[in-house]
Amino acid sequence: MSATVNQLAGQLAGEPSPDGEAAREPIPALDGAVDALTRLVRADLDEVNRIIVANMDSEIALIPQLAGYIVASGGKRLRPMLLLGAAQLCGYEGQRHQGLAASVEFIHTATLLHDDVVDGSDLRRGKASANEVFGNKPSVLVGDFLFARAFLLMVADGSIDVLHILSRAAAVIAEGEVMQLAAANDIATGEETYLAVVRAKTAELFAAACEVGAVVADAGPAARAALAQYGRALGVAFQLVDDVLDYSARQARLGKAIGDDFREGKITLPAVLAIAAGDADERAFWKRCLEDLDQTPADLDHALVLMQRHGTLDQAMDRARGYGAEARAALAGFPASPVRQILLDIVDFCIDRDY
Amino acid sequence: MSATVNQLAGQLAGEPSPDGEAAREPIPALDGAVDALTRLVRADLDEVNRIIVANMDSEIALIPQLAGYIVASGGKRLRPMLLLGAAQLCGYEGQRHQGLAASVEFIHTATLLHDDVVDGSDLRRGKASANEVFGNKPSVLVGDFLFARAFLLMVADGSIDVLHILSRAAAVIAEGEVMQLAAANDIATGEETYLAVVRAKTAELFAAACEVGAVVADAGPAARAALAQYGRALGVAFQLVDDVLDYSARQARLGKAIGDDFREGKITLPAVLAIAAGDADERAFWKRCLEDLDQTPADLDHALVLMQRHGTLDQAMDRARGYGAEARAALAGFPASPVRQILLDIVDFCIDRDY
């Protein structure tokens, strides 16, 4: 293993880094439900982290450097944990799900790398984005590398069923990203288009992760469909909340940056609903800010006033709660168990979280 | 199918385009060996083109538009034809190789899209590159889409063996691209590093395409290894010649652009050898031009003079011929046949071509 990768393996395992920095917790402190899920899948997750580190290694030093940077940057590992949890819910006791959970995290990470290049983002999870630190070019190429390695992990597992679910998901995610790009800076974007983007770019991988958990456990078609449905609805709720948080007063009070979507002219649900409810003056304001990207610093505040006036953040949260209820309902067919309860609590976490 | 895709299907089949443009030949006129290979695999290749068009379709109109633009831009389809030819050499008579040949072309096309973004290229095969026409962002995302669709085509075929070969190749290609990026603008790049880049970014997919042809034909390990070796050596020769052509006086006489690598500071073999053979003044020249990218229009002419002085274009062609001989030798174990002869002739074509 390369030095970079050895060091990263230590960081993920909670060892102090060699340059004397404080020890990194392998998983950042999280709300109750995620803590519970993390404890539930702890042993598997350690192995997932080990597989992630081993499979992003390469003789080309820049690859583990860049991949390690984004992998260590403190994601919640929500998608791999959902896969592990779904497999447990279906009674799985083997180890195949570990490599596949790593594969799902690689697909997610590759998407993040390309996303940040496409959005020109300079921040990701509160630190400088990989493209900001290493440049756009290696970010595109290391994304490709991680994507290919994700498939190698699936191939090592050997299930064509799993390969089908995840390659289909990867194609749908890319479609969602293109759809989002085409809708960006277009205030005519309606709720339907917005939801189609969210289903494709976010919910598809949640659904695939949960369904793969059922597949490795050799669960029947009903359990597979139920877990895919759980993941899909949870994924939509997750993204809706993400989009609300980007305009959230609570976030602002916590000192977190808000308004990224606004500044980039991304048309998310809080804006879609405000545009639809607005009068001609308001539409002119949205057009100037989101289509023409002609903004002053005071415009974000005005956008928040309009969202408040029309109650669109609350409406978006209501939609998220609706999808949350759908996710919970999808698990109704599984007998009550601690795992099921944790997966139900995760729905609440995704909706009530403030990060 | 979308209108874009219907139109593209017509173009690839040689129908006149609806806006009255002259009919496009499905395959551009080519030298003898490629013509012969094209005739040999004609029926399969038509089906490959149909599969390509069908599988790049999407409800998101920008996807078939952008993918169709690059797919229709007149590539030779060399990699899919090699896969089809290798399968024929191994006596294959089924149709599985058609979808897999399309898959290989998708991986190649995805790589081209990302390459052009990474290189900031505005031209590809003599016309405006996709990133120039559609922008970098959709080029990155449509590349991801085609890559995912490539895997869906492999999954539809169902061979884990094939999936392993091609996902491994995809990871190695990405490594090669990162290696090339790290070596760019570094005149200390030696021949070994240059060849490692070429083997990874170009030869790996040639080798994979040929090996997959043997795998679908259920050929034994010796035939698989021989065809992989043929493809690998052919791929290195192909790239060496590509890099020579970028400095070729003959190209310049034909009115084709030369010097792209020079202007981008890519350190290809003709430069590697000239730098190694040069004196201190010459090294200072190469450093200014390729590392600092501080160039005047006359510098390319001076680079050509230095390459002429040290005979580096001829030396690079000698290396290419060496790999060509290796490729031909790899086919020695197959009984003489028209297919084998065509695959041998393709080696000569790759070396003697002037495009």
Short mmCIF file of N, CA, C and O in Angstrom, two decimals, chain A residues 57-60 62-63 110-111 114-115 117-120 136-138 140-142 144-149 151-152 154-160 163-164 167-168 170-172 174-179 181-182, chain B residues 57-60 62-63 110-111 114-115 117-120 136-138 140-142 144-149 151-152 154-160 163-164 167-168 170-172 174-179 181-182:
data_model
loop_
_atom_site.label_atom_id
_atom_site.label_comp_id
_atom_site.label_asym_id
_atom_site.label_seq_id
_atom_site.Cartn_x
_atom_site.Cartn_y
_atom_site.Cartn_z
N ASP A 57 -6.41 2.56 -3.76
CA ASP A 57 -4.96 2.66 -3.88
C ASP A 57 -4.54 2.51 -5.34
O ASP A 57 -5.23 1.89 -6.15
N SER A 58 -3.42 3.12 -5.67
CA SER A 58 -2.88 3.06 -7.02
C SER A 58 -1.42 3.48 -6.94
O SER A 58 -1.04 4.23 -6.04
N GLU A 59 -0.63 2.99 -7.89
CA GLU A 59 0.77 3.43 -7.94
C GLU A 59 0.88 4.89 -8.33
O GLU A 59 1.91 5.53 -8.12
N ILE A 60 -0.19 5.41 -8.94
CA ILE A 60 -0.19 6.81 -9.33
C ILE A 60 -0.60 7.61 -8.09
O ILE A 60 -1.78 7.69 -7.74
N LEU A 62 -1.19 10.49 -7.08
CA LEU A 62 -2.25 11.50 -7.04
C LEU A 62 -3.62 10.87 -6.81
O LEU A 62 -4.52 11.51 -6.24
N ILE A 63 -3.79 9.61 -7.24
CA ILE A 63 -5.11 8.97 -7.10
C ILE A 63 -5.48 8.74 -5.63
O ILE A 63 -6.51 9.24 -5.17
N ALA A 110 -17.53 9.24 -6.62
CA ALA A 110 -17.25 9.63 -8.01
C ALA A 110 -18.23 10.71 -8.45
O ALA A 110 -17.86 11.70 -9.09
N THR A 111 -19.50 10.52 -8.08
CA THR A 111 -20.52 11.51 -8.43
C THR A 111 -20.24 12.86 -7.77
O THR A 111 -20.36 13.91 -8.41
N HIS A 114 -17.40 14.65 -9.64
CA HIS A 114 -17.83 15.23 -10.92
C HIS A 114 -18.82 16.38 -10.70
O HIS A 114 -18.78 17.39 -11.40
N ASP A 115 -19.70 16.21 -9.72
CA ASP A 115 -20.64 17.27 -9.35
C ASP A 115 -19.95 18.57 -9.03
O ASP A 115 -20.36 19.63 -9.48
N VAL A 117 -17.03 19.55 -9.88
CA VAL A 117 -16.43 20.14 -11.07
C VAL A 117 -17.51 20.85 -11.89
O VAL A 117 -17.34 22.00 -12.31
N VAL A 118 -18.64 20.15 -12.08
CA VAL A 118 -19.71 20.71 -12.91
C VAL A 118 -20.29 21.98 -12.27
O VAL A 118 -20.59 22.95 -12.95
N ASP A 119 -20.43 21.96 -10.94
CA ASP A 119 -21.00 23.13 -10.26
C ASP A 119 -19.97 24.21 -9.99
O ASP A 119 -20.32 25.29 -9.53
N GLY A 120 -18.68 23.91 -10.23
CA GLY A 120 -17.64 24.87 -9.88
C GLY A 120 -17.61 25.13 -8.38
O GLY A 120 -17.28 26.23 -7.94
N ASN A 136 -9.63 20.75 -11.39
CA ASN A 136 -10.75 20.06 -12.04
C ASN A 136 -10.32 18.81 -12.77
O ASN A 136 -11.02 17.80 -12.77
N LYS A 137 -9.15 18.88 -13.43
CA LYS A 137 -8.76 17.77 -14.30
C LYS A 137 -8.60 16.47 -13.53
O LYS A 137 -9.23 15.46 -13.87
N PRO A 138 -7.76 16.45 -12.47
CA PRO A 138 -7.66 15.18 -11.73
C PRO A 138 -8.97 14.78 -11.07
O PRO A 138 -9.22 13.59 -10.90
N VAL A 140 -11.98 15.02 -12.36
CA VAL A 140 -12.73 14.26 -13.37
C VAL A 140 -12.16 12.86 -13.50
O VAL A 140 -12.89 11.86 -13.47
N LEU A 141 -10.84 12.76 -13.61
CA LEU A 141 -10.21 11.47 -13.90
C LEU A 141 -10.25 10.53 -12.69
O LEU A 141 -10.48 9.32 -12.85
N VAL A 142 -10.06 11.06 -11.49
CA VAL A 142 -10.13 10.20 -10.31
C VAL A 142 -11.58 9.75 -10.08
O VAL A 142 -11.83 8.63 -9.63
N ASP A 144 -13.57 9.02 -12.53
CA ASP A 144 -13.65 7.88 -13.46
C ASP A 144 -13.00 6.63 -12.86
O ASP A 144 -13.51 5.52 -12.98
N PHE A 145 -11.86 6.85 -12.22
CA PHE A 145 -11.14 5.73 -11.61
C PHE A 145 -12.00 5.07 -10.53
O PHE A 145 -12.14 3.84 -10.49
N LEU A 146 -12.59 5.87 -9.66
CA LEU A 146 -13.40 5.31 -8.56
C LEU A 146 -14.64 4.60 -9.11
O LEU A 146 -15.07 3.57 -8.58
N PHE A 147 -15.19 5.16 -10.16
CA PHE A 147 -16.35 4.54 -10.80
C PHE A 147 -15.97 3.15 -11.33
O PHE A 147 -16.68 2.17 -11.12
N ALA A 148 -14.82 3.08 -12.01
CA ALA A 148 -14.37 1.78 -12.54
C ALA A 148 -14.08 0.80 -11.39
O ALA A 148 -14.42 -0.38 -11.46
N ARG A 149 -13.46 1.31 -10.31
CA ARG A 149 -13.17 0.45 -9.17
C ARG A 149 -14.46 -0.03 -8.50
O ARG A 149 -14.52 -1.14 -7.96
N PHE A 151 -17.10 -0.85 -10.07
CA PHE A 151 -17.53 -1.99 -10.86
C PHE A 151 -16.64 -3.21 -10.62
O PHE A 151 -17.12 -4.34 -10.58
N LEU A 152 -15.35 -2.97 -10.42
CA LEU A 152 -14.47 -4.11 -10.10
C LEU A 152 -14.89 -4.78 -8.79
O LEU A 152 -14.83 -6.00 -8.68
N MET A 154 -17.93 -4.89 -7.63
CA MET A 154 -19.15 -5.66 -7.94
C MET A 154 -18.79 -6.95 -8.68
O MET A 154 -19.38 -8.00 -8.44
N VAL A 155 -17.84 -6.84 -9.60
CA VAL A 155 -17.42 -8.01 -10.37
C VAL A 155 -16.83 -9.06 -9.43
O VAL A 155 -17.09 -10.26 -9.56
N ALA A 156 -16.05 -8.59 -8.44
CA ALA A 156 -15.46 -9.52 -7.47
C ALA A 156 -16.57 -10.25 -6.71
O ALA A 156 -16.44 -11.42 -6.35
N ASP A 157 -17.66 -9.55 -6.45
CA ASP A 157 -18.80 -10.19 -5.79
C ASP A 157 -19.45 -11.22 -6.71
O ASP A 157 -19.82 -12.30 -6.29
N GLY A 158 -19.59 -10.84 -7.98
CA GLY A 158 -20.02 -11.82 -8.97
C GLY A 158 -21.50 -11.91 -9.26
O GLY A 158 -21.91 -12.72 -10.10
N SER A 159 -22.32 -11.08 -8.63
CA SER A 159 -23.76 -11.17 -8.88
C SER A 159 -24.18 -10.24 -10.03
O SER A 159 -24.06 -9.02 -9.94
N ILE A 160 -24.70 -10.86 -11.10
CA ILE A 160 -25.17 -10.06 -12.23
C ILE A 160 -26.36 -9.21 -11.82
O ILE A 160 -26.55 -8.09 -12.29
N LEU A 163 -24.95 -6.18 -10.25
CA LEU A 163 -24.34 -5.36 -11.30
C LEU A 163 -25.42 -4.63 -12.10
O LEU A 163 -25.25 -3.48 -12.50
N HIS A 164 -26.53 -5.32 -12.32
CA HIS A 164 -27.61 -4.68 -13.07
C HIS A 164 -28.21 -3.52 -12.28
O HIS A 164 -28.39 -2.42 -12.81
N SER A 167 -25.44 -0.64 -12.14
CA SER A 167 -25.09 0.05 -13.38
C SER A 167 -26.29 0.83 -13.90
O SER A 167 -26.14 1.92 -14.46
N ARG A 168 -27.49 0.27 -13.68
CA ARG A 168 -28.69 1.03 -14.04
C ARG A 168 -28.75 2.32 -13.21
O ARG A 168 -29.01 3.40 -13.73
N ALA A 170 -26.32 3.96 -11.89
CA ALA A 170 -25.29 4.91 -12.33
C ALA A 170 -25.74 5.67 -13.57
O ALA A 170 -25.51 6.88 -13.69
N ALA A 171 -26.39 4.97 -14.50
CA ALA A 171 -26.88 5.64 -15.71
C ALA A 171 -27.97 6.64 -15.36
O ALA A 171 -28.00 7.77 -15.88
N VAL A 172 -28.88 6.25 -14.46
CA VAL A 172 -29.98 7.15 -14.07
C VAL A 172 -29.44 8.38 -13.33
O VAL A 172 -29.90 9.50 -13.55
N ALA A 174 -26.55 9.82 -13.78
CA ALA A 174 -25.98 10.72 -14.80
C ALA A 174 -27.10 11.45 -15.54
O ALA A 174 -27.00 12.65 -15.81
N GLU A 175 -28.18 10.73 -15.84
CA GLU A 175 -29.33 11.40 -16.49
C GLU A 175 -29.88 12.51 -15.59
O GLU A 175 -30.21 13.60 -16.07
N GLY A 176 -29.98 12.22 -14.30
CA GLY A 176 -30.49 13.23 -13.37
C GLY A 176 -29.60 14.46 -13.32
O GLY A 176 -30.08 15.59 -13.26
N GLU A 177 -28.29 14.23 -13.38
CA GLU A 177 -27.36 15.35 -13.34
C GLU A 177 -27.50 16.22 -14.60
O GLU A 177 -27.44 17.44 -14.53
N VAL A 178 -27.66 15.55 -15.75
CA VAL A 178 -27.84 16.32 -16.99
C VAL A 178 -29.16 17.07 -16.95
O VAL A 178 -29.25 18.24 -17.35
N MET A 179 -30.21 16.40 -16.44
CA MET A 179 -31.52 17.04 -16.33
C MET A 179 -31.41 18.28 -15.46
O MET A 179 -31.96 19.33 -15.77
N LEU A 181 -28.77 20.07 -14.90
CA LEU A 181 -28.00 21.08 -15.64
C LEU A 181 -28.91 21.81 -16.63
O LEU A 181 -28.84 23.04 -16.76
N ALA A 182 -29.76 21.03 -17.32
CA ALA A 182 -30.65 21.64 -18.33
C ALA A 182 -31.68 22.54 -17.66
O ALA A 182 -32.13 23.53 -18.25
N ASP B 57 -29.74 6.57 -26.18
CA ASP B 57 -30.98 7.34 -26.13
C ASP B 57 -31.37 7.61 -24.68
O ASP B 57 -31.00 6.86 -23.77
N SER B 58 -32.06 8.70 -24.49
CA SER B 58 -32.53 9.08 -23.16
C SER B 58 -33.64 10.11 -23.35
O SER B 58 -33.67 10.82 -24.37
N GLU B 59 -34.54 10.18 -22.38
CA GLU B 59 -35.58 11.22 -22.45
C GLU B 59 -34.99 12.61 -22.27
O GLU B 59 -35.62 13.60 -22.61
N ILE B 60 -33.79 12.65 -21.70
CA ILE B 60 -33.12 13.95 -21.52
C ILE B 60 -32.43 14.28 -22.84
O ILE B 60 -31.36 13.75 -23.15
N LEU B 62 -30.62 16.40 -24.24
CA LEU B 62 -29.22 16.80 -24.37
C LEU B 62 -28.29 15.58 -24.46
O LEU B 62 -27.23 15.65 -25.09
N ILE B 63 -28.71 14.46 -23.85
CA ILE B 63 -27.84 13.27 -23.85
C ILE B 63 -27.67 12.69 -25.25
O ILE B 63 -26.53 12.59 -25.74
N ALA B 110 -16.71 7.71 -23.92
CA ALA B 110 -16.73 8.39 -22.61
C ALA B 110 -15.35 8.95 -22.30
O ALA B 110 -15.21 10.08 -21.82
N THR B 111 -14.32 8.15 -22.59
CA THR B 111 -12.95 8.59 -22.35
C THR B 111 -12.61 9.82 -23.20
O THR B 111 -12.00 10.77 -22.71
N HIS B 114 -14.23 12.95 -21.71
CA HIS B 114 -13.53 13.45 -20.52
C HIS B 114 -12.14 13.97 -20.87
O HIS B 114 -11.70 14.98 -20.32
N ASP B 115 -11.48 13.27 -21.77
CA ASP B 115 -10.17 13.72 -22.27
C ASP B 115 -10.22 15.14 -22.79
O ASP B 115 -9.34 15.95 -22.49
N VAL B 117 -12.31 17.45 -22.21
CA VAL B 117 -12.54 18.42 -21.13
C VAL B 117 -11.22 18.66 -20.39
O VAL B 117 -10.83 19.80 -20.14
N VAL B 118 -10.53 17.57 -20.06
CA VAL B 118 -9.29 17.67 -19.28
C VAL B 118 -8.22 18.43 -20.07
O VAL B 118 -7.49 19.25 -19.52
N ASP B 119 -8.15 18.15 -21.38
CA ASP B 119 -7.14 18.83 -22.20
C ASP B 119 -7.57 20.22 -22.65
O ASP B 119 -6.77 20.95 -23.24
N GLY B 120 -8.84 20.55 -22.42
CA GLY B 120 -9.34 21.83 -22.95
C GLY B 120 -9.30 21.87 -24.46
O GLY B 120 -9.11 22.93 -25.07
N ASN B 136 -18.28 22.11 -21.15
CA ASN B 136 -17.58 21.09 -20.36
C ASN B 136 -18.53 20.29 -19.46
O ASN B 136 -18.37 19.09 -19.29
N LYS B 137 -19.48 20.98 -18.86
CA LYS B 137 -20.32 20.32 -17.86
C LYS B 137 -21.08 19.14 -18.44
O LYS B 137 -20.98 18.02 -17.92
N PRO B 138 -21.87 19.37 -19.52
CA PRO B 138 -22.58 18.19 -20.07
C PRO B 138 -21.62 17.15 -20.63
O PRO B 138 -21.95 15.96 -20.61
N VAL B 140 -18.79 16.15 -19.27
CA VAL B 140 -18.43 15.30 -18.14
C VAL B 140 -19.58 14.34 -17.82
O VAL B 140 -19.40 13.13 -17.69
N LEU B 141 -20.80 14.89 -17.75
CA LEU B 141 -21.95 14.08 -17.30
C LEU B 141 -22.37 13.07 -18.34
O LEU B 141 -22.73 11.94 -18.01
N VAL B 142 -22.34 13.45 -19.63
CA VAL B 142 -22.72 12.49 -20.67
C VAL B 142 -21.65 11.40 -20.78
O VAL B 142 -21.97 10.24 -21.06
N ASP B 144 -20.13 10.19 -18.19
CA ASP B 144 -20.54 9.29 -17.10
C ASP B 144 -21.71 8.41 -17.54
O ASP B 144 -21.76 7.21 -17.23
N PHE B 145 -22.64 9.03 -18.23
CA PHE B 145 -23.82 8.29 -18.71
C PHE B 145 -23.40 7.16 -19.65
O PHE B 145 -23.84 6.02 -19.51
N LEU B 146 -22.53 7.46 -20.61
CA LEU B 146 -22.11 6.44 -21.58
C LEU B 146 -21.32 5.33 -20.89
O LEU B 146 -21.43 4.16 -21.25
N PHE B 147 -20.53 5.72 -19.91
CA PHE B 147 -19.77 4.74 -19.15
C PHE B 147 -20.74 3.77 -18.44
O PHE B 147 -20.57 2.55 -18.48
N ALA B 148 -21.76 4.33 -17.81
CA ALA B 148 -22.74 3.48 -17.11
C ALA B 148 -23.49 2.61 -18.11
O ALA B 148 -23.73 1.42 -17.86
N ARG B 149 -23.82 3.17 -19.27
CA ARG B 149 -24.53 2.38 -20.29
C ARG B 149 -23.64 1.27 -20.84
O ARG B 149 -24.11 0.19 -21.20
N PHE B 151 -21.61 -0.43 -19.07
CA PHE B 151 -21.73 -1.52 -18.10
C PHE B 151 -23.09 -2.21 -18.20
O PHE B 151 -23.18 -3.42 -18.05
N LEU B 152 -24.12 -1.43 -18.51
CA LEU B 152 -25.44 -2.06 -18.68
C LEU B 152 -25.42 -3.03 -19.86
O LEU B 152 -26.03 -4.10 -19.81
N MET B 154 -22.80 -4.70 -20.88
CA MET B 154 -22.08 -5.90 -20.42
C MET B 154 -22.96 -6.75 -19.53
O MET B 154 -22.95 -7.98 -19.61
N VAL B 155 -23.71 -6.09 -18.66
CA VAL B 155 -24.60 -6.82 -17.75
C VAL B 155 -25.64 -7.59 -18.55
O VAL B 155 -25.96 -8.74 -18.24
N ALA B 156 -26.16 -6.96 -19.62
CA ALA B 156 -27.15 -7.64 -20.46
C ALA B 156 -26.52 -8.90 -21.08
O ALA B 156 -27.19 -9.92 -21.26
N ASP B 157 -25.24 -8.83 -21.39
CA ASP B 157 -24.55 -10.02 -21.92
C ASP B 157 -24.40 -11.08 -20.83
O ASP B 157 -24.56 -12.26 -21.09
N GLY B 158 -24.08 -10.63 -19.63
CA GLY B 158 -24.12 -11.54 -18.48
C GLY B 158 -22.82 -12.25 -18.13
O GLY B 158 -22.81 -13.03 -17.18
N SER B 159 -21.73 -12.00 -18.85
CA SER B 159 -20.48 -12.70 -18.53
C SER B 159 -19.65 -11.92 -17.51
O SER B 159 -19.19 -10.81 -17.78
N ILE B 160 -19.43 -12.53 -16.36
CA ILE B 160 -18.61 -11.90 -15.32
C ILE B 160 -17.16 -11.76 -15.82
O ILE B 160 -16.47 -10.80 -15.50
N LEU B 163 -17.08 -8.69 -17.86
CA LEU B 163 -17.21 -7.54 -16.96
C LEU B 163 -15.89 -7.28 -16.24
O LEU B 163 -15.50 -6.13 -16.02
N HIS B 164 -15.21 -8.36 -15.88
CA HIS B 164 -13.93 -8.19 -15.19
C HIS B 164 -12.90 -7.55 -16.11
O HIS B 164 -12.21 -6.59 -15.73
N SER B 167 -14.03 -3.79 -16.77
CA SER B 167 -13.98 -2.84 -15.66
C SER B 167 -12.54 -2.63 -15.21
O SER B 167 -12.15 -1.53 -14.83
N ARG B 168 -11.74 -3.69 -15.30
CA ARG B 168 -10.32 -3.54 -15.01
C ARG B 168 -9.69 -2.55 -16.02
O ARG B 168 -8.94 -1.65 -15.64
N ALA B 170 -11.14 -0.19 -17.65
CA ALA B 170 -11.61 1.17 -17.39
C ALA B 170 -10.82 1.81 -16.25
O ALA B 170 -10.47 3.00 -16.31
N ALA B 171 -10.52 1.03 -15.21
CA ALA B 171 -9.74 1.57 -14.09
C ALA B 171 -8.32 1.90 -14.54
O ALA B 171 -7.77 2.95 -14.19
N VAL B 172 -7.73 1.01 -15.34
CA VAL B 172 -6.37 1.24 -15.82
C VAL B 172 -6.31 2.47 -16.74
O VAL B 172 -5.37 3.27 -16.67
N ALA B 174 -8.20 5.11 -16.61
CA ALA B 174 -8.25 6.30 -15.75
C ALA B 174 -6.90 6.53 -15.08
O ALA B 174 -6.42 7.67 -14.99
N GLU B 175 -6.25 5.46 -14.64
CA GLU B 175 -4.91 5.61 -14.06
C GLU B 175 -3.95 6.21 -15.09
O GLU B 175 -3.14 7.08 -14.76
N GLY B 176 -4.03 5.73 -16.32
CA GLY B 176 -3.16 6.24 -17.37
C GLY B 176 -3.38 7.73 -17.63
O GLY B 176 -2.44 8.48 -17.84
N GLU B 177 -4.65 8.13 -17.58
CA GLU B 177 -4.96 9.54 -17.82
C GLU B 177 -4.39 10.41 -16.70
O GLU B 177 -3.88 11.50 -16.94
N VAL B 178 -4.50 9.91 -15.45
CA VAL B 178 -3.96 10.68 -14.32
C VAL B 178 -2.43 10.73 -14.42
O VAL B 178 -1.82 11.77 -14.20
N MET B 179 -1.84 9.58 -14.80
CA MET B 179 -0.38 9.52 -14.96
C MET B 179 0.06 10.54 -16.02
O MET B 179 1.03 11.27 -15.83
N LEU B 181 -1.49 13.25 -16.90
CA LEU B 181 -1.68 14.59 -16.35
C LEU B 181 -0.51 14.96 -15.44
O LEU B 181 0.00 16.08 -15.48
N ALA B 182 -0.08 13.99 -14.61
CA ALA B 182 1.02 14.25 -13.68
C ALA B 182 2.33 14.47 -14.43
O ALA B 182 3.20 15.22 -13.98
#
